PDB file of C-alpha atoms in Angstrom:
ATOM      1  CA  MET J   1       2.687   1.276  46.796  1.00 44.00           C
ATOM      2  CA  THR J   2       1.604   4.719  48.015  1.00 53.00           C
ATOM      3  CA  GLU J   3      -0.044   7.055  45.725  1.00 60.00           C
ATOM      4  CA  GLN J   4       1.530  10.543  45.453  1.00 57.00           C
ATOM      5  CA  LYS J   5      -0.513  13.633  45.260  1.00 63.00           C
ATOM      6  CA  ILE J   6      -0.405  15.526  41.915  1.00 59.00           C
ATOM      7  CA  GLU J   7       1.242  18.451  43.681  1.00 59.00           C
ATOM      8  CA  GLU J   8       4.166  16.238  44.913  1.00 65.00           C
ATOM      9  CA  LEU J   9       5.043  15.002  41.433  1.00 60.00           C
ATOM     10  CA  GLU J  10       7.936  16.708  39.613  1.00 62.00           C
ATOM     11  CA  PRO J  11       7.104  18.196  36.286  1.00 59.00           C
ATOM     12  CA  VAL J  12       8.706  16.619  33.261  1.00 55.00           C
ATOM     13  CA  THR J  13      10.979  18.985  31.541  1.00 57.00           C
ATOM     14  CA  PRO J  14      12.441  18.610  27.930  1.00 56.00           C
ATOM     15  CA  PHE J  15      15.788  17.628  29.484  1.00 52.00           C
ATOM     16  CA  MET J  16      14.200  14.819  31.382  1.00 48.00           C
ATOM     17  CA  MET J  17      12.514  13.246  28.338  1.00 53.00           C
ATOM     18  CA  ARG J  18      14.182  10.405  26.632  1.00 56.00           C
ATOM     19  CA  ARG J  19      15.569  10.989  23.180  1.00 57.00           C
ATOM     20  CA  PRO J  20      13.488   9.232  20.560  1.00 60.00           C
ATOM     21  CA  GLU J  21      15.222   6.372  18.955  1.00 66.00           C
ATOM     22  CA  MET J  22      15.646   6.249  15.159  1.00 75.00           C
ATOM     23  CA  LEU J  23      13.061   3.950  13.651  1.00 78.00           C
ATOM     24  CA  PRO J  24      14.272   1.820  10.734  1.00 85.00           C
ATOM     25  CA  SER J  25      13.437   2.800   7.214  1.00 91.00           C
ATOM     26  CA  PHE J  26      14.000   0.578   4.149  1.00 94.00           C
ATOM     27  CA  ASP J  27      14.774   2.006   0.700  1.00 95.00           C
ATOM     28  CA  GLY J  28      15.007   0.126  -2.505  1.00 95.00           C
ATOM     29  CA  VAL J  29      14.207  -0.225  -6.181  1.00 93.00           C
ATOM     30  CA  ILE J  30      11.288  -2.039  -7.667  1.00 90.00           C
ATOM     31  CA  PRO J  31      13.057  -4.103 -10.380  1.00 82.00           C
ATOM     32  CA  LEU J  32      10.084  -5.065 -12.557  1.00 68.00           C
ATOM     33  CA  GLN J  33       9.728  -2.011 -14.732  1.00 61.00           C
ATOM     34  CA  SER J  34       9.057  -1.544 -18.403  1.00 66.00           C
ATOM     35  CA  SER J  35      10.240   2.063 -18.333  1.00 63.00           C
ATOM     36  CA  SER J  36      13.835   3.195 -18.190  1.00 69.00           C
ATOM     37  CA  GLU J  37      13.545   4.944 -14.894  1.00 76.00           C
ATOM     38  CA  PRO J  38      13.595   2.767 -11.854  1.00 83.00           C
ATOM     39  CA  ALA J  39      10.788   3.135  -9.374  1.00 90.00           C
ATOM     40  CA  ARG J  40      12.014   3.695  -5.775  1.00 94.00           C
ATOM     41  CA  TYR J  41      10.302   2.688  -2.572  1.00 96.00           C
ATOM     42  CA  ARG J  42      10.667   3.652   1.131  1.00 96.00           C
ATOM     43  CA  VAL J  43       9.064   1.848   3.881  1.00 96.00           C
ATOM     44  CA  VAL J  44       9.290   3.120   7.441  1.00 94.00           C
ATOM     45  CA  SER J  45       8.619   0.954  10.400  1.00 91.00           C
ATOM     46  CA  CYS J  46       7.028   2.163  13.629  1.00 88.00           C
ATOM     47  CA  LEU J  47       8.665  -0.780  15.305  1.00 81.00           C
ATOM     48  CA  SER J  48      12.270  -0.816  16.227  1.00 72.00           C
ATOM     49  CA  ARG J  49      13.613  -4.175  14.976  1.00 73.00           C
ATOM     50  CA  THR J  50      10.785  -6.434  13.658  1.00 79.00           C
ATOM     51  CA  PHE J  51      11.566  -6.406   9.958  1.00 88.00           C
ATOM     52  CA  ASN J  52      14.677  -6.693   7.780  1.00 90.00           C
ATOM     53  CA  ALA J  53      15.430  -5.327   4.347  1.00 92.00           C
ATOM     54  CA  GLU J  54      14.787  -8.592   2.538  1.00 94.00           C
ATOM     55  CA  GLN J  55      11.381  -9.053   4.214  1.00 93.00           C
ATOM     56  CA  VAL J  56      10.373  -5.460   3.338  1.00 94.00           C
ATOM     57  CA  HIS J  57      11.534  -5.947  -0.215  1.00 95.00           C
ATOM     58  CA  GLU J  58       9.379  -9.131  -0.541  1.00 95.00           C
ATOM     59  CA  LEU J  59       6.439  -7.262   1.004  1.00 96.00           C
ATOM     60  CA  VAL J  60       6.847  -4.333  -1.491  1.00 96.00           C
ATOM     61  CA  MET J  61       6.981  -6.822  -4.404  1.00 95.00           C
ATOM     62  CA  HIS J  62       3.751  -8.351  -2.982  1.00 96.00           C
ATOM     63  CA  VAL J  63       2.058  -4.970  -2.933  1.00 96.00           C
ATOM     64  CA  CYS J  64       3.098  -4.347  -6.498  1.00 94.00           C
ATOM     65  CA  ARG J  65       1.656  -7.705  -7.759  1.00 94.00           C
ATOM     66  CA  VAL J  66      -1.626  -7.027  -5.854  1.00 96.00           C
ATOM     67  CA  THR J  67      -1.786  -3.436  -7.234  1.00 94.00           C
ATOM     68  CA  CYS J  68      -1.139  -4.742 -10.840  1.00 92.00           C
ATOM     69  CA  VAL J  69      -3.896  -7.421 -10.461  1.00 93.00           C
ATOM     70  CA  ALA J  70      -6.305  -4.746  -8.960  1.00 93.00           C
ATOM     71  CA  VAL J  71      -5.651  -2.472 -12.014  1.00 90.00           C
ATOM     72  CA  GLU J  72      -6.257  -5.468 -14.344  1.00 88.00           C
ATOM     73  CA  ILE J  73      -9.557  -6.136 -12.545  1.00 88.00           C
ATOM     74  CA  LEU J  74     -10.583  -2.468 -12.990  1.00 86.00           C
ATOM     75  CA  ARG J  75      -9.811  -2.728 -16.683  1.00 82.00           C
ATOM     76  CA  ARG J  76     -11.863  -5.862 -16.941  1.00 82.00           C
ATOM     77  CA  ARG J  77      -8.834  -7.903 -18.099  1.00 83.00           C
ATOM     78  CA  GLN J  78      -8.897 -10.304 -15.098  1.00 88.00           C
ATOM     79  CA  PRO J  79     -11.807 -11.727 -12.980  1.00 90.00           C
ATOM     80  CA  SER J  80     -11.964 -10.366  -9.481  1.00 90.00           C
ATOM     81  CA  ARG J  81     -11.856 -13.932  -8.007  1.00 92.00           C
ATOM     82  CA  ILE J  82      -8.121 -13.966  -8.838  1.00 92.00           C
ATOM     83  CA  LEU J  83      -7.544 -11.778  -5.764  1.00 92.00           C
ATOM     84  CA  ALA J  84      -9.485 -14.135  -3.386  1.00 92.00           C
ATOM     85  CA  LYS J  85      -6.206 -15.345  -1.670  1.00 92.00           C
ATOM     86  CA  PHE J  86      -4.815 -11.930  -1.452  1.00 94.00           C
ATOM     87  CA  ALA J  87      -7.706  -9.570  -0.480  1.00 95.00           C
ATOM     88  CA  GLU J  88     -10.595  -9.563   1.881  1.00 95.00           C
ATOM     89  CA  PRO J  89     -14.033 -10.147   0.365  1.00 95.00           C
ATOM     90  CA  GLU J  90     -15.151  -6.631   1.186  1.00 96.00           C
ATOM     91  CA  CYS J  91     -12.056  -5.195  -0.684  1.00 94.00           C
ATOM     92  CA  ILE J  92     -12.978  -7.261  -3.714  1.00 94.00           C
ATOM     93  CA  GLU J  93     -16.627  -6.171  -3.613  1.00 94.00           C
ATOM     94  CA  ARG J  94     -15.536  -2.495  -3.617  1.00 93.00           C
ATOM     95  CA  LEU J  95     -13.189  -3.188  -6.517  1.00 91.00           C
ATOM     96  CA  GLU J  96     -16.009  -4.733  -8.446  1.00 91.00           C
ATOM     97  CA  TYR J  97     -18.254  -1.793  -7.639  1.00 90.00           C
ATOM     98  CA  MET J  98     -15.565   0.655  -8.755  1.00 87.00           C
ATOM     99  CA  ARG J  99     -15.108  -1.411 -11.966  1.00 85.00           C
ATOM    100  CA  SER J 100     -18.802  -1.189 -12.760  1.00 84.00           C
ATOM    101  CA  LEU J 101     -18.766   2.596 -12.205  1.00 82.00           C
ATOM    102  CA  LEU J 102     -15.575   2.909 -14.483  1.00 75.00           C
ATOM    103  CA  SER J 103     -16.993   0.668 -17.212  1.00 72.00           C
ATOM    104  CA  ASP J 104     -20.124   2.735 -17.580  1.00 66.00           C
ATOM    105  CA  TYR J 105     -17.899   5.897 -17.811  1.00 64.00           C
ATOM    106  CA  MET J 106     -15.342   4.339 -20.222  1.00 62.00           C
ATOM    107  CA  GLU J 107     -17.981   3.162 -22.608  1.00 60.00           C
ATOM    108  CA  GLU J 108     -19.145   6.759 -23.026  1.00 56.00           C
ATOM    109  CA  LEU J 109     -15.463   7.838 -23.741  1.00 53.00           C
ATOM    110  CA  ALA J 110     -14.202   5.115 -26.008  1.00 52.00           C
ATOM    111  CA  VAL J 111     -10.968   6.922 -26.744  1.00 51.00           C
ATOM    112  CA  LEU J 112     -10.072   7.164 -23.142  1.00 54.00           C
ATOM    113  CA  HIS J 113     -10.946   3.525 -22.720  1.00 52.00           C
ATOM    114  CA  LYS J 114      -8.327   2.431 -25.194  1.00 58.00           C
ATOM    115  CA  ARG J 115      -5.662   4.543 -23.497  1.00 55.00           C
ATOM    116  CA  HIS J 116      -6.328   2.837 -20.199  1.00 54.00           C
ATOM    117  CA  ILE J 117      -7.015  -0.806 -21.234  1.00 57.00           C
ATOM    118  CA  TYR J 118      -3.742  -1.603 -23.121  1.00 68.00           C
ATOM    119  CA  PRO J 119      -0.656   0.065 -21.510  1.00 79.00           C
ATOM    120  CA  PRO J 120       1.184  -1.743 -18.662  1.00 83.00           C
ATOM    121  CA  VAL J 121       1.276  -0.452 -15.160  1.00 87.00           C
ATOM    122  CA  GLU J 122       4.563   1.280 -14.344  1.00 89.00           C
ATOM    123  CA  PHE J 123       5.249   2.294 -10.722  1.00 92.00           C
ATOM    124  CA  VAL J 124       6.720   5.733 -10.206  1.00 92.00           C
ATOM    125  CA  TRP J 125       7.124   5.654  -6.403  1.00 95.00           C
ATOM    126  CA  LEU J 126       5.917   3.772  -3.360  1.00 96.00           C
ATOM    127  CA  ASN J 127       5.920   4.833   0.274  1.00 97.00           C
ATOM    128  CA  GLY J 128       4.825   2.737   3.133  1.00 96.00           C
ATOM    129  CA  VAL J 129       4.520   2.692   6.917  1.00 95.00           C
ATOM    130  CA  LEU J 130       4.599  -0.545   8.959  1.00 94.00           C
ATOM    131  CA  THR J 131       2.320   0.632  11.803  1.00 93.00           C
ATOM    132  CA  SER J 132       2.505  -2.670  13.610  1.00 91.00           C
ATOM    133  CA  GLU J 133       3.821  -6.151  13.036  1.00 91.00           C
ATOM    134  CA  CYS J 134       0.596  -6.975  11.174  1.00 94.00           C
ATOM    135  CA  LYS J 135      -0.321  -3.820   9.346  1.00 96.00           C
ATOM    136  CA  LEU J 136       1.143  -1.837   6.283  1.00 96.00           C
ATOM    137  CA  ASP J 137      -0.184   1.322   4.873  1.00 97.00           C
ATOM    138  CA  ILE J 138       0.962   2.116   1.344  1.00 97.00           C
ATOM    139  CA  SER J 139       0.697   5.135  -0.973  1.00 97.00           C
ATOM    140  CA  LEU J 140       1.961   4.865  -4.432  1.00 96.00           C
ATOM    141  CA  GLY J 141       2.177   6.634  -7.755  1.00 95.00           C
ATOM    142  CA  MET J 142       1.937   4.747 -11.086  1.00 93.00           C
ATOM    143  CA  ARG J 143       1.611   5.375 -14.826  1.00 88.00           C
ATOM    144  CA  VAL J 144      -0.891   3.688 -17.073  1.00 83.00           C
ATOM    145  CA  GLY J 145       0.074   4.897 -20.489  1.00 79.00           C
ATOM    146  CA  ALA J 146       0.304   8.735 -20.414  1.00 80.00           C
ATOM    147  CA  GLN J 147      -1.876   8.941 -17.339  1.00 83.00           C
ATOM    148  CA  THR J 148      -0.439   9.184 -13.833  1.00 89.00           C
ATOM    149  CA  HIS J 149      -2.469   7.788 -10.992  1.00 91.00           C
ATOM    150  CA  VAL J 150      -2.031   7.742  -7.245  1.00 95.00           C
ATOM    151  CA  GLY J 151      -3.221   4.954  -4.980  1.00 94.00           C
ATOM    152  CA  GLY J 152      -3.551   3.859  -1.467  1.00 96.00           C
ATOM    153  CA  LEU J 153      -3.597   0.322  -0.095  1.00 97.00           C
ATOM    154  CA  VAL J 154      -3.822  -1.213   3.406  1.00 97.00           C
ATOM    155  CA  PHE J 155      -2.485  -4.691   4.101  1.00 97.00           C
ATOM    156  CA  GLU J 156      -2.890  -6.763   7.265  1.00 97.00           C
ATOM    157  CA  ARG J 157      -1.095 -10.011   8.059  1.00 95.00           C
ATOM    158  CA  LYS J 158      -3.749 -12.668   8.685  1.00 93.00           C
ATOM    159  CA  ARG J 159      -3.347 -16.436   8.668  1.00 87.00           C
ATOM    160  CA  GLY J 160       0.328 -16.139   7.900  1.00 91.00           C
ATOM    161  CA  ARG J 161      -0.008 -14.000   4.794  1.00 94.00           C
ATOM    162  CA  TRP J 162      -0.331 -10.308   3.946  1.00 96.00           C
ATOM    163  CA  ILE J 163      -4.024  -9.619   2.990  1.00 96.00           C
ATOM    164  CA  CYS J 164      -5.126  -6.506   1.144  1.00 97.00           C
ATOM    165  CA  MET J 165      -7.865  -4.804   3.218  1.00 97.00           C
ATOM    166  CA  MET J 166      -8.418  -1.716   1.099  1.00 96.00           C
ATOM    167  CA  VAL J 167      -7.487  -0.478  -2.463  1.00 94.00           C
ATOM    168  CA  ASP J 168      -8.057   3.051  -3.592  1.00 92.00           C
ATOM    169  CA  ILE J 169      -6.705   3.914  -7.023  1.00 88.00           C
ATOM    170  CA  GLY J 170      -7.586   7.202  -8.677  1.00 80.00           C
TER     171      GLY J 170
END
């Protein structure tokens, strides 16, 4: 194969560029809600045809379960070891550290503590991007009592299951 000089190459014009193909997105409803409003989700895949709607729905439900357990850990209602099968050790350590910071703060504000420790988690929305066959980035909104919180989670598929690599709830 002969190499062409840069001067000999034709410039690429917008008309020569290939049209981008539409990437799949999956929309649905999170059925397990205690509120009257259903929470909607949208997951967009950067891959053309790797996942189907049923797989994405199962994955979203897995994300919701892990998020609820993470909130229960932060509220000191569940031990952190419960996430051992579903989260990386570093992720669990960071949750424990966040829990210790929050518990010190909550003890100072006992009224706020009661508002956060008893109400269930209600999801408001969930948006995700499947960046590869093995990685999912999630942003979500949820209510805990009267407070609305936003969170971010990262999941990677390892050893045949989706493992939480990072949880950030604020």
